[in-house]
Amino acid sequence: MNFTLYGYEDHWVAVDCGMMIRQDMPGTPLQVPNLDTLTSLDITPAALFITHGHEDHIGAVVWLWPNWQCPIYATPLAAGLLRLKFAEHGLSPEKISVVDPGEALSSGPFTVRHLPLPHSIPESCALMMLVGDYRVLHTGDWKLDAQPLVGKPADASQFRALAPLDLVVGDSTNAPMPGHSGSEGDVAKALASTIASCKGRVVISCFASNVARIVAIARAAQQCGRRISLMGRSMERMVTVARGLGYLDELPPLVPAHDLGYLPADEVIIIATGSQGEPRAALQRLAQRRHPFVDLEPGDNIIFSAKAIPGNERPIERLKKRFTQMGITLFDEFNHPELHATGHPAQEELKTLYRWVKPRHLLPVHGEARHQQAHQELAESLNIAAPLAPLNGDLIHFDSRGLRHQARYPQPPCIVSQNSVVPHPGLEASTQHKRRGSLYLALPVTASDIGWWRIGRLMLDNAGAGALDEDSFSDWLDEQLSEIHADTLAELRLALQPRLISWLAEHMQHLPEVHLQIMAAEMPEWSTPDQEG
């Protein structure tokens, strides 16, 4: 959820404040960071700095910021999105300040400069922080794209001027990936070629925040003589804000969805939300023939210009199956990988940035344990010290001697329910046992053709709940996952819930209050002997 705090001499600033969607709970509620640790440590951020406008970086601001009332600093697009959210929640936007990329400002002992780096949304910035005698770069989400389509490529000279740095807090999302991430310019060419080959309607589903992808679709539509219509509230909101800032000047006048029935099918491109199989998104309504204005027909085309987020594979597959049964032609990341590019750096991009800024230390963040580990190994190959792979709730101390783990604070999940932030309900199974203490379990899983698998570290905190044999517990969990048949994380959680209560009741003297979080993780890509080297 990308909520990071930096403190120096009792002055604290926050970087980003995002949310996540709980796919393992009924109704897929929003989860936001827990503020209990800040309260117990008497920490109140004096400022909130935003790196970019993705929901996993700004989505929790409206829920948590009222506790602080501090200044918020964001670049124009992120600020515009935040102002819309504030208006919807009846909050005054006066504390939201627009920062131009490249601008520096101060909060107590911190001087923070927003440095532009390409990503899959415009105006994404790394934060260069000067505090005391330390020079720290918080990369945010980024990549090196020679043809970003929207915005400019990274300014190498600007980053070389920062060297040497004391610490980089860096994006690990694609650290295991060799080579370079793809370019938005190349995706634009692939989209234009694919759309030109299509007969009938073309529906393209991509993340609403990927403004460069929308620009690419606009250019392809112009070349092919097609008109564009939008479907989905988040897409309409993003286009409205981006257009107001001049990012979508190439977008022609849009066709209202209610007028699509009057246009020949081969003159239409629909940009729709729902690439992740979301149950209430536009793509789902089209697949179920529930859209009030459009009925897809055999010979129409769906382009998935987005990669499946871990955990969404099965809903996406069900969605694709419906379209296939309708006679729709599908283009996706499997049969046409050129139609999408990741927004995060692969290994050669990480090496390039680190050669520019010459950091002494790295703290790898984002991704899962294997991504952080790959990032550590890459850093060490460049003689950059990277001794730690932090978990949520870790307090890290950094000084002239380097990085060290100081303390870990449990982070019980908080969800948004009826417009308020409440503690995660835990497991509500009926039991006659008196619960003592609390057990927090975060279970990373991935879906496969034959069931669910546990991936990476089992995150377990049973402080105050009595002793637990973690090896036996892990073995038991693996057995249960192999036996449970469930299509979604919510169904998996519902099936695992009573089994978990029963096992703990048998193996612990006192049954604690249990908080379960099932998280989607990526299956590691194992190399074959022919692929190595």
Short mmCIF file of C-alpha atoms in Angstrom, two decimals:
data_model
loop_
_atom_site.label_atom_id
_atom_site.label_comp_id
_atom_site.label_asym_id
_atom_site.label_seq_id
_atom_site.Cartn_x
_atom_site.Cartn_y
_atom_site.Cartn_z
CA MET A 1 0.00 0.00 0.00
CA ASN A 2 3.09 2.22 -0.34
CA PHE A 3 3.00 4.19 2.90
CA THR A 4 6.54 5.04 3.99
CA LEU A 5 7.67 7.30 6.84
CA TYR A 6 11.04 9.00 7.18
CA GLY A 7 12.07 10.50 10.50
CA TYR A 8 15.01 12.66 11.56
CA GLU A 9 15.36 14.39 14.95
CA ASP A 10 11.68 13.71 15.78
CA HIS A 11 10.47 15.29 12.53
CA TRP A 12 8.57 12.86 10.32
CA VAL A 13 7.39 13.04 6.72
CA ALA A 14 5.31 10.49 4.80
CA VAL A 15 5.78 9.35 1.21
CA ASP A 16 2.63 8.11 -0.56
CA CYS A 17 -0.47 6.70 1.09
CA GLY A 18 -2.07 3.97 -0.98
CA MET A 19 -4.72 1.32 -0.64
CA MET A 20 -5.25 -2.20 -1.92
CA ILE A 21 -8.34 -4.22 -2.88
CA ARG A 22 -8.98 -7.21 -0.62
CA GLN A 23 -9.74 -9.90 -3.17
CA ASP A 24 -10.00 -12.53 -0.42
CA MET A 25 -12.99 -10.90 1.33
CA PRO A 26 -16.64 -10.73 0.26
CA GLY A 27 -17.42 -7.51 -1.54
CA THR A 28 -13.68 -6.93 -2.24
CA PRO A 29 -13.39 -4.03 0.27
CA LEU A 30 -10.53 -1.53 0.32
CA GLN A 31 -7.68 -2.01 2.78
CA VAL A 32 -5.69 0.98 4.02
CA PRO A 33 -2.57 1.24 6.22
CA ASN A 34 -2.97 0.80 9.96
CA LEU A 35 -2.15 3.91 12.03
CA ASP A 36 -1.86 2.17 15.42
CA THR A 37 1.95 2.15 15.27
CA LEU A 38 2.08 5.88 14.56
CA THR A 39 -0.20 6.51 17.52
CA SER A 40 1.82 4.30 19.89
CA LEU A 41 5.10 5.94 18.82
CA ASP A 42 3.59 9.44 18.85
CA ILE A 43 4.41 9.99 15.17
CA THR A 44 2.45 12.57 13.18
CA PRO A 45 3.67 13.28 9.63
CA ALA A 46 4.43 16.96 9.14
CA ALA A 47 4.07 16.59 5.36
CA LEU A 48 2.87 14.03 2.82
CA PHE A 49 4.82 13.76 -0.45
CA ILE A 50 3.21 11.96 -3.39
CA THR A 51 5.36 10.28 -6.06
CA HIS A 52 2.54 9.66 -8.58
CA GLY A 53 -1.20 9.23 -8.99
CA HIS A 54 -1.75 5.46 -8.95
CA GLU A 55 -4.36 4.21 -6.47
CA ASP A 56 -1.82 2.09 -4.60
CA HIS A 57 0.02 5.36 -3.88
CA ILE A 58 -2.82 7.84 -3.25
CA GLY A 59 -5.94 5.75 -2.65
CA ALA A 60 -5.89 5.92 1.18
CA VAL A 61 -5.19 9.66 1.49
CA VAL A 62 -8.86 10.62 1.92
CA TRP A 63 -9.24 8.04 4.68
CA LEU A 64 -6.07 8.70 6.70
CA TRP A 65 -5.04 12.30 6.02
CA PRO A 66 -7.82 13.79 8.22
CA ASN A 67 -5.86 12.37 11.17
CA TRP A 68 -2.89 14.63 10.33
CA GLN A 69 -4.17 17.68 8.41
CA CYS A 70 -0.64 18.18 7.10
CA PRO A 71 0.40 19.75 3.78
CA ILE A 72 0.23 17.41 0.76
CA TYR A 73 2.70 17.91 -2.09
CA ALA A 74 1.93 16.33 -5.48
CA THR A 75 2.59 16.96 -9.15
CA PRO A 76 -0.34 18.38 -11.18
CA LEU A 77 -1.97 15.11 -12.29
CA ALA A 78 -1.79 13.44 -8.87
CA ALA A 79 -2.98 16.68 -7.24
CA GLY A 80 -5.94 16.83 -9.64
CA LEU A 81 -6.93 13.25 -8.84
CA LEU A 82 -6.62 13.94 -5.11
CA ARG A 83 -8.79 17.05 -5.38
CA LEU A 84 -11.53 14.99 -7.04
CA LYS A 85 -11.35 12.48 -4.18
CA PHE A 86 -11.41 15.24 -1.57
CA ALA A 87 -14.50 16.78 -3.19
CA GLU A 88 -16.28 13.42 -3.17
CA HIS A 89 -15.56 13.04 0.57
CA GLY A 90 -16.44 16.60 1.51
CA LEU A 91 -12.84 17.51 2.39
CA SER A 92 -11.26 20.88 1.73
CA PRO A 93 -8.44 20.68 -0.85
CA GLU A 94 -6.60 23.73 0.48
CA LYS A 95 -3.73 21.64 1.92
CA ILE A 96 -3.00 20.07 -1.49
CA SER A 97 -0.09 21.94 -3.07
CA VAL A 98 0.99 21.43 -6.69
CA VAL A 99 4.69 20.73 -7.16
CA ASP A 100 6.20 20.96 -10.62
CA PRO A 101 8.52 18.07 -11.53
CA GLY A 102 12.03 19.19 -10.64
CA GLU A 103 10.90 21.52 -7.86
CA ALA A 104 12.36 21.32 -4.33
CA LEU A 105 10.70 22.26 -1.03
CA SER A 106 11.36 21.87 2.67
CA SER A 107 9.71 20.34 5.72
CA GLY A 108 11.69 20.82 8.92
CA PRO A 109 15.19 19.34 8.36
CA PHE A 110 14.08 17.66 5.10
CA THR A 111 14.66 19.19 1.67
CA VAL A 112 12.78 17.14 -0.93
CA ARG A 113 13.04 17.47 -4.70
CA HIS A 114 10.68 15.75 -7.16
CA LEU A 115 12.78 14.24 -9.99
CA PRO A 116 10.84 12.97 -13.05
CA LEU A 117 11.24 9.30 -13.97
CA PRO A 118 9.06 7.54 -16.58
CA HIS A 119 6.34 5.15 -15.36
CA SER A 120 2.94 4.02 -16.64
CA ILE A 121 1.33 7.28 -15.51
CA PRO A 122 2.52 10.83 -16.30
CA GLU A 123 4.55 12.90 -13.83
CA SER A 124 5.84 9.98 -11.80
CA CYS A 125 8.78 11.22 -9.74
CA ALA A 126 11.56 9.93 -7.56
CA LEU A 127 12.15 11.94 -4.39
CA MET A 128 15.64 13.21 -3.62
CA MET A 129 15.83 13.88 0.12
CA LEU A 130 18.55 15.88 1.81
CA VAL A 131 18.39 15.59 5.60
CA GLY A 132 21.25 16.18 8.02
CA ASP A 133 24.36 14.85 6.31
CA TYR A 134 22.44 12.23 4.34
CA ARG A 135 21.43 12.01 0.70
CA VAL A 136 18.56 9.57 0.14
CA LEU A 137 16.72 8.73 -3.10
CA HIS A 138 13.22 7.25 -2.83
CA THR A 139 12.65 5.97 -6.37
CA GLY A 140 8.88 5.40 -6.29
CA ASP A 141 7.69 3.37 -9.31
CA TRP A 142 9.78 3.92 -12.43
CA LYS A 143 11.39 2.58 -15.58
CA LEU A 144 13.81 3.89 -18.23
CA ASP A 145 11.81 4.39 -21.42
CA ALA A 146 13.44 6.01 -24.44
CA GLN A 147 9.97 6.55 -25.98
CA PRO A 148 7.61 7.23 -23.07
CA LEU A 149 4.96 8.72 -25.43
CA VAL A 150 3.80 11.05 -22.63
CA GLY A 151 6.48 13.07 -20.89
CA LYS A 152 10.23 12.96 -21.43
CA PRO A 153 12.83 10.20 -20.97
CA ALA A 154 14.86 10.28 -17.77
CA ASP A 155 17.50 13.01 -17.66
CA ALA A 156 20.72 11.06 -17.12
CA SER A 157 22.75 14.18 -16.34
CA GLN A 158 20.30 15.18 -13.61
CA PHE A 159 20.73 11.84 -11.86
CA ARG A 160 24.50 11.70 -12.38
CA ALA A 161 24.69 15.05 -10.59
CA LEU A 162 23.27 13.37 -7.46
CA ALA A 163 26.16 10.93 -7.08
CA PRO A 164 27.26 9.64 -4.70
CA LEU A 165 24.15 8.84 -2.68
CA ASP A 166 24.09 7.40 0.80
CA LEU A 167 20.92 5.36 0.29
CA VAL A 168 18.43 4.35 -2.40
CA VAL A 169 15.02 3.05 -1.35
CA GLY A 170 14.25 1.28 -4.60
CA ASP A 171 11.55 -0.42 -6.66
CA SER A 172 12.07 -4.23 -6.72
CA THR A 173 8.98 -5.19 -8.75
CA ASN A 174 10.86 -6.48 -11.82
CA ALA A 175 14.27 -7.09 -10.25
CA PRO A 176 14.28 -10.78 -11.34
CA MET A 177 13.63 -9.78 -14.98
CA PRO A 178 16.74 -9.69 -17.19
CA GLY A 179 17.21 -7.04 -19.85
CA HIS A 180 14.95 -4.03 -20.27
CA SER A 181 11.24 -3.40 -19.85
CA GLY A 182 9.33 -2.61 -23.02
CA SER A 183 8.74 0.89 -24.36
CA GLU A 184 5.36 2.63 -24.64
CA GLY A 185 6.43 3.75 -28.11
CA ASP A 186 6.78 0.11 -29.21
CA VAL A 187 3.37 -0.73 -27.66
CA ALA A 188 1.83 2.14 -29.65
CA LYS A 189 3.17 0.69 -32.91
CA ALA A 190 1.88 -2.79 -32.00
CA LEU A 191 -1.56 -1.42 -31.13
CA ALA A 192 -1.80 0.49 -34.41
CA SER A 193 -0.88 -2.62 -36.40
CA THR A 194 -3.30 -4.86 -34.50
CA ILE A 195 -6.24 -2.45 -34.72
CA ALA A 196 -5.65 -1.98 -38.45
CA SER A 197 -6.03 -5.75 -38.92
CA CYS A 198 -9.33 -5.94 -37.01
CA LYS A 199 -12.79 -6.12 -38.54
CA GLY A 200 -15.85 -5.23 -36.48
CA ARG A 201 -15.77 -3.40 -33.16
CA VAL A 202 -12.54 -3.10 -31.19
CA VAL A 203 -12.72 -2.98 -27.40
CA ILE A 204 -9.44 -2.20 -25.64
CA SER A 205 -9.09 -2.70 -21.91
CA CYS A 206 -6.18 -1.08 -20.11
CA PHE A 207 -5.52 0.54 -16.76
CA ALA A 208 -7.28 3.89 -16.61
CA SER A 209 -4.14 5.56 -15.27
CA ASN A 210 -2.04 4.59 -18.30
CA VAL A 211 -2.43 7.88 -20.13
CA ALA A 212 0.32 6.97 -22.61
CA ARG A 213 -1.70 3.91 -23.65
CA ILE A 214 -4.76 6.12 -24.22
CA VAL A 215 -2.62 8.43 -26.39
CA ALA A 216 -1.45 5.38 -28.37
CA ILE A 217 -5.05 4.26 -28.90
CA ALA A 218 -6.01 7.77 -30.04
CA ARG A 219 -3.24 7.77 -32.64
CA ALA A 220 -4.19 4.30 -33.87
CA ALA A 221 -7.86 5.28 -34.09
CA GLN A 222 -6.98 8.30 -36.23
CA GLN A 223 -4.89 6.15 -38.58
CA CYS A 224 -7.68 3.58 -38.92
CA GLY A 225 -10.57 6.02 -39.24
CA ARG A 226 -12.24 4.88 -36.05
CA ARG A 227 -13.98 6.96 -33.36
CA ILE A 228 -13.42 6.50 -29.62
CA SER A 229 -15.83 5.94 -26.78
CA LEU A 230 -15.05 5.47 -23.08
CA MET A 231 -16.66 2.98 -20.73
CA GLY A 232 -16.06 3.01 -16.98
CA ARG A 233 -16.08 5.70 -14.32
CA SER A 234 -12.37 5.49 -13.51
CA MET A 235 -11.48 5.84 -17.19
CA GLU A 236 -13.74 8.87 -17.58
CA ARG A 237 -12.27 10.47 -14.44
CA MET A 238 -8.67 9.96 -15.54
CA VAL A 239 -9.33 11.27 -19.05
CA THR A 240 -11.08 14.35 -17.63
CA VAL A 241 -8.15 15.25 -15.35
CA ALA A 242 -5.43 14.39 -17.89
CA ARG A 243 -7.20 16.32 -20.64
CA GLY A 244 -7.43 19.38 -18.43
CA LEU A 245 -3.65 19.27 -18.00
CA GLY A 246 -3.00 19.00 -21.74
CA TYR A 247 -1.92 15.35 -21.83
CA LEU A 248 -4.66 14.21 -24.19
CA ASP A 249 -4.73 16.95 -26.80
CA GLU A 250 -4.53 14.20 -29.43
CA LEU A 251 -7.74 12.60 -28.20
CA PRO A 252 -10.51 13.41 -30.70
CA PRO A 253 -14.06 14.29 -29.63
CA LEU A 254 -15.46 11.27 -27.82
CA VAL A 255 -18.58 9.39 -28.79
CA PRO A 256 -21.02 9.04 -25.88
CA ALA A 257 -21.70 5.37 -25.13
CA HIS A 258 -25.42 5.86 -25.77
CA ASP A 259 -24.66 6.84 -29.39
CA LEU A 260 -22.52 3.79 -30.24
CA GLY A 261 -25.47 1.90 -31.67
CA TYR A 262 -25.73 4.43 -34.50
CA LEU A 263 -22.16 3.85 -35.77
CA PRO A 264 -20.98 1.03 -38.04
CA ALA A 265 -19.06 -1.57 -36.00
CA ASP A 266 -15.80 -1.09 -37.95
CA GLU A 267 -15.75 2.63 -37.12
CA VAL A 268 -15.65 2.14 -33.35
CA ILE A 269 -12.98 1.75 -30.66
CA ILE A 270 -14.20 1.38 -27.08
CA ILE A 271 -11.71 1.94 -24.26
CA ALA A 272 -13.15 0.02 -21.31
CA THR A 273 -12.28 -0.66 -17.69
CA GLY A 274 -12.19 -4.21 -16.34
CA SER A 275 -8.94 -5.77 -17.59
CA GLN A 276 -8.60 -7.54 -14.22
CA GLY A 277 -11.99 -9.24 -14.34
CA GLU A 278 -13.59 -6.82 -11.86
CA PRO A 279 -17.23 -7.85 -11.36
CA ARG A 280 -18.74 -4.37 -11.79
CA ALA A 281 -16.49 -3.04 -14.55
CA ALA A 282 -17.55 -2.24 -18.13
CA LEU A 283 -15.85 -5.29 -19.66
CA GLN A 284 -17.78 -7.62 -17.37
CA ARG A 285 -21.08 -6.01 -18.36
CA LEU A 286 -20.20 -6.48 -22.03
CA ALA A 287 -19.34 -10.14 -21.44
CA GLN A 288 -22.66 -10.73 -19.67
CA ARG A 289 -24.64 -8.73 -22.26
CA ARG A 290 -25.76 -6.37 -19.52
CA HIS A 291 -24.46 -3.14 -21.04
CA PRO A 292 -27.38 -0.81 -21.84
CA PHE A 293 -25.94 0.55 -25.09
CA VAL A 294 -23.70 -2.10 -26.70
CA ASP A 295 -24.11 -5.77 -27.59
CA LEU A 296 -20.94 -7.38 -28.88
CA GLU A 297 -21.29 -9.70 -31.87
CA PRO A 298 -19.24 -12.52 -33.40
CA GLY A 299 -16.31 -11.01 -35.25
CA ASP A 300 -15.81 -8.18 -32.76
CA ASN A 301 -12.42 -7.89 -31.00
CA ILE A 302 -11.19 -7.51 -27.42
CA ILE A 303 -7.62 -6.33 -26.75
CA PHE A 304 -6.32 -6.82 -23.20
CA SER A 305 -3.56 -4.18 -23.09
CA ALA A 306 -2.68 -4.96 -19.48
CA LYS A 307 -0.94 -7.70 -17.56
CA ALA A 308 -2.94 -9.81 -15.10
CA ILE A 309 -2.33 -8.77 -11.50
CA PRO A 310 -1.51 -11.85 -9.37
CA GLY A 311 -4.71 -13.27 -7.90
CA ASN A 312 -6.88 -12.10 -10.78
CA GLU A 313 -5.97 -14.89 -13.18
CA ARG A 314 -9.12 -16.95 -12.67
CA PRO A 315 -11.67 -14.11 -12.95
CA ILE A 316 -9.86 -12.95 -16.10
CA GLU A 317 -9.93 -16.45 -17.57
CA ARG A 318 -13.68 -16.73 -16.91
CA LEU A 319 -14.16 -13.36 -18.60
CA LYS A 320 -12.15 -14.43 -21.63
CA LYS A 321 -14.05 -17.71 -21.83
CA ARG A 322 -17.35 -15.82 -22.05
CA PHE A 323 -16.01 -13.66 -24.87
CA THR A 324 -14.71 -16.71 -26.73
CA GLN A 325 -18.10 -18.38 -26.45
CA MET A 326 -19.62 -15.23 -27.96
CA GLY A 327 -17.34 -15.54 -31.01
CA ILE A 328 -15.16 -12.58 -30.01
CA THR A 329 -11.50 -12.50 -31.13
CA LEU A 330 -9.14 -12.04 -28.16
CA PHE A 331 -5.70 -10.41 -28.06
CA ASP A 332 -3.87 -10.63 -24.72
CA GLU A 333 -0.46 -10.86 -23.02
CA PHE A 334 -0.10 -14.50 -24.05
CA ASN A 335 -0.80 -14.44 -27.78
CA HIS A 336 0.31 -10.82 -28.30
CA PRO A 337 2.75 -9.78 -25.52
CA GLU A 338 3.79 -6.75 -27.56
CA LEU A 339 0.45 -5.07 -26.68
CA HIS A 340 1.57 -4.25 -23.14
CA ALA A 341 4.70 -2.94 -21.42
CA THR A 342 5.42 -3.00 -17.71
CA GLY A 343 5.96 0.22 -15.78
CA HIS A 344 8.81 -1.08 -13.63
CA PRO A 345 12.58 -1.47 -14.25
CA ALA A 346 14.22 -4.72 -15.31
CA GLN A 347 17.79 -5.55 -14.35
CA GLU A 348 19.62 -3.48 -16.96
CA GLU A 349 17.60 -0.40 -16.05
CA LEU A 350 18.37 -0.87 -12.36
CA LYS A 351 22.06 -1.17 -13.17
CA THR A 352 21.96 1.96 -15.34
CA LEU A 353 20.32 4.08 -12.63
CA TYR A 354 22.71 2.83 -9.96
CA ARG A 355 25.71 3.59 -12.15
CA TRP A 356 24.35 7.11 -12.50
CA VAL A 357 23.70 7.82 -8.82
CA LYS A 358 26.38 5.53 -7.24
CA PRO A 359 24.55 4.62 -4.00
CA ARG A 360 26.44 3.18 -1.03
CA HIS A 361 23.38 1.39 0.34
CA LEU A 362 20.11 -0.01 -1.01
CA LEU A 363 16.85 -0.80 0.78
CA PRO A 364 14.78 -2.94 -1.67
CA VAL A 365 11.02 -2.30 -1.44
CA HIS A 366 7.92 -3.30 -3.46
CA GLY A 367 7.26 -6.74 -4.84
CA GLU A 368 7.55 -10.00 -2.94
CA ALA A 369 10.42 -11.67 -1.09
CA ARG A 370 11.93 -13.11 -4.28
CA HIS A 371 11.87 -9.70 -5.97
CA GLN A 372 13.61 -8.07 -3.00
CA GLN A 373 16.17 -10.88 -2.88
CA ALA A 374 16.93 -10.51 -6.59
CA HIS A 375 17.32 -6.76 -6.03
CA GLN A 376 19.75 -7.38 -3.16
CA GLU A 377 21.83 -9.73 -5.31
CA LEU A 378 21.97 -7.23 -8.15
CA ALA A 379 23.03 -4.44 -5.76
CA GLU A 380 25.76 -6.56 -4.21
CA SER A 381 27.09 -7.36 -7.70
CA LEU A 382 27.59 -3.59 -8.06
CA ASN A 383 29.26 -3.32 -4.61
CA ILE A 384 26.18 -1.67 -3.09
CA ALA A 385 25.43 -2.80 0.47
CA ALA A 386 21.91 -4.27 0.70
CA PRO A 387 21.70 -6.25 3.95
CA LEU A 388 17.95 -5.96 4.57
CA ALA A 389 14.70 -6.89 2.81
CA PRO A 390 12.08 -5.09 4.91
CA LEU A 391 8.58 -6.30 5.75
CA ASN A 392 5.51 -4.21 6.50
CA GLY A 393 5.85 -2.72 9.97
CA ASP A 394 9.66 -2.71 10.05
CA LEU A 395 11.44 0.25 11.60
CA ILE A 396 14.83 0.61 9.93
CA HIS A 397 17.66 2.70 11.37
CA PHE A 398 20.15 4.27 8.97
CA ASP A 399 23.32 6.10 9.95
CA SER A 400 26.99 6.26 9.02
CA ARG A 401 27.33 2.56 9.88
CA GLY A 402 24.62 1.57 7.41
CA LEU A 403 21.21 -0.07 7.67
CA ARG A 404 19.99 -2.11 10.61
CA HIS A 405 16.66 -3.49 11.69
CA GLN A 406 15.51 -1.73 14.86
CA ALA A 407 12.00 -3.09 15.53
CA ARG A 408 8.98 -4.74 13.92
CA TYR A 409 5.45 -3.60 14.65
CA PRO A 410 2.48 -5.81 13.73
CA GLN A 411 0.20 -4.25 11.15
CA PRO A 412 -3.34 -5.60 11.71
CA PRO A 413 -5.31 -4.94 8.52
CA CYS A 414 -7.81 -2.07 8.41
CA ILE A 415 -10.59 -2.05 5.84
CA VAL A 416 -12.96 0.63 4.63
CA SER A 417 -16.52 -0.23 5.60
CA GLN A 418 -19.49 2.11 5.11
CA ASN A 419 -17.18 5.10 4.56
CA SER A 420 -15.15 4.54 7.73
CA VAL A 421 -11.90 2.75 8.52
CA VAL A 422 -12.44 -0.25 10.80
CA PRO A 423 -10.24 -3.11 12.02
CA HIS A 424 -10.25 -6.20 9.86
CA PRO A 425 -13.09 -8.43 11.11
CA GLY A 426 -10.76 -11.42 11.43
CA LEU A 427 -12.22 -14.88 11.29
CA GLU A 428 -15.79 -14.78 12.49
CA ALA A 429 -16.23 -18.53 12.86
CA SER A 430 -18.34 -19.60 15.80
CA THR A 431 -16.29 -21.11 18.63
CA GLN A 432 -16.78 -21.85 22.28
CA HIS A 433 -13.12 -21.30 23.05
CA LYS A 434 -12.08 -18.18 24.86
CA ARG A 435 -9.65 -16.27 22.66
CA ARG A 436 -6.47 -14.97 24.17
CA GLY A 437 -3.93 -12.84 22.37
CA SER A 438 -3.88 -12.20 18.63
CA LEU A 439 -2.43 -14.08 15.69
CA TYR A 440 -1.82 -12.24 12.42
CA LEU A 441 -1.34 -14.43 9.37
CA ALA A 442 -0.55 -13.12 5.87
CA LEU A 443 -0.61 -15.99 3.39
CA PRO A 444 0.85 -15.36 -0.08
CA VAL A 445 -0.63 -17.72 -2.68
CA THR A 446 -0.76 -18.14 -6.42
CA ALA A 447 -3.29 -19.90 -8.62
CA SER A 448 -2.39 -22.74 -10.96
CA ASP A 449 -4.34 -25.13 -13.18
CA ILE A 450 -4.41 -27.72 -10.38
CA GLY A 451 -5.09 -25.50 -7.37
CA TRP A 452 -3.53 -22.98 -5.02
CA TRP A 453 0.10 -22.85 -3.91
CA ARG A 454 1.81 -20.96 -1.13
CA ILE A 455 4.58 -18.71 -2.48
CA GLY A 456 7.43 -17.11 -0.52
CA ARG A 457 7.45 -16.27 3.16
CA LEU A 458 4.59 -17.09 5.50
CA MET A 459 4.12 -13.86 7.46
CA LEU A 460 3.04 -14.84 10.96
CA ASP A 461 2.92 -12.75 14.13
CA ASN A 462 1.56 -14.55 17.18
CA ALA A 463 2.87 -12.24 19.90
CA GLY A 464 0.87 -12.81 23.08
CA ALA A 465 -0.92 -15.80 21.58
CA GLY A 466 1.23 -18.62 22.90
CA ALA A 467 3.74 -20.93 21.25
CA LEU A 468 3.12 -22.29 17.76
CA ASP A 469 5.18 -24.81 15.77
CA GLU A 470 5.58 -22.80 12.58
CA ASP A 471 7.04 -25.69 10.57
CA SER A 472 4.10 -27.96 11.34
CA PHE A 473 1.70 -25.09 10.73
CA SER A 474 3.26 -24.35 7.33
CA ASP A 475 3.12 -28.03 6.31
CA TRP A 476 -0.53 -28.20 7.33
CA LEU A 477 -1.36 -25.04 5.38
CA ASP A 478 0.26 -26.47 2.25
CA GLU A 479 -1.83 -29.63 2.56
CA GLN A 480 -5.04 -27.62 2.93
CA LEU A 481 -4.26 -25.44 -0.08
CA SER A 482 -3.70 -28.53 -2.23
CA GLU A 483 -7.12 -29.92 -1.18
CA ILE A 484 -9.29 -26.78 -1.45
CA HIS A 485 -11.10 -26.09 -4.70
CA ALA A 486 -11.85 -22.37 -5.05
CA ASP A 487 -11.99 -20.00 -8.00
CA THR A 488 -11.28 -16.74 -6.15
CA LEU A 489 -9.33 -15.55 -3.13
CA ALA A 490 -12.62 -14.82 -1.37
CA GLU A 491 -13.78 -18.42 -1.89
CA LEU A 492 -10.37 -19.72 -0.76
CA ARG A 493 -10.54 -17.67 2.43
CA LEU A 494 -14.07 -18.87 3.15
CA ALA A 495 -13.01 -22.51 2.74
CA LEU A 496 -9.80 -22.13 4.77
CA GLN A 497 -11.44 -20.21 7.64
CA PRO A 498 -13.10 -23.07 9.58
CA ARG A 499 -10.16 -25.43 9.00
CA LEU A 500 -7.77 -22.83 10.41
CA ILE A 501 -9.88 -22.27 13.51
CA SER A 502 -10.11 -26.01 14.09
CA TRP A 503 -6.35 -26.62 13.69
CA LEU A 504 -5.40 -23.78 16.02
CA ALA A 505 -7.90 -24.99 18.61
CA GLU A 506 -6.24 -28.41 18.57
CA HIS A 507 -2.64 -27.20 18.65
CA MET A 508 -2.70 -24.14 20.94
CA GLN A 509 -3.56 -24.04 24.60
CA HIS A 510 -5.72 -20.94 24.12
CA LEU A 511 -7.34 -19.98 20.84
CA PRO A 512 -6.26 -16.43 19.94
CA GLU A 513 -8.14 -13.84 17.93
CA VAL A 514 -7.08 -14.63 14.38
CA HIS A 515 -6.60 -12.14 11.53
CA LEU A 516 -6.13 -13.78 8.15
CA GLN A 517 -5.03 -12.05 4.98
CA ILE A 518 -4.64 -14.04 1.77
CA MET A 519 -2.47 -12.20 -0.72
CA ALA A 520 -1.97 -12.84 -4.41
CA ALA A 521 1.65 -13.59 -5.32
CA GLU A 522 3.44 -14.33 -8.57
CA MET A 523 4.66 -17.82 -9.41
CA PRO A 524 8.48 -17.75 -9.76
CA GLU A 525 9.76 -18.32 -13.28
CA TRP A 526 12.03 -21.33 -13.06
CA SER A 527 14.81 -21.57 -15.62
CA THR A 528 15.43 -24.79 -17.52
CA PRO A 529 19.02 -25.93 -18.22
CA ASP A 530 18.61 -24.75 -21.85
CA GLN A 531 17.60 -21.27 -20.71
CA GLU A 532 20.43 -20.70 -18.25
CA GLY A 533 23.37 -18.53 -19.19
#
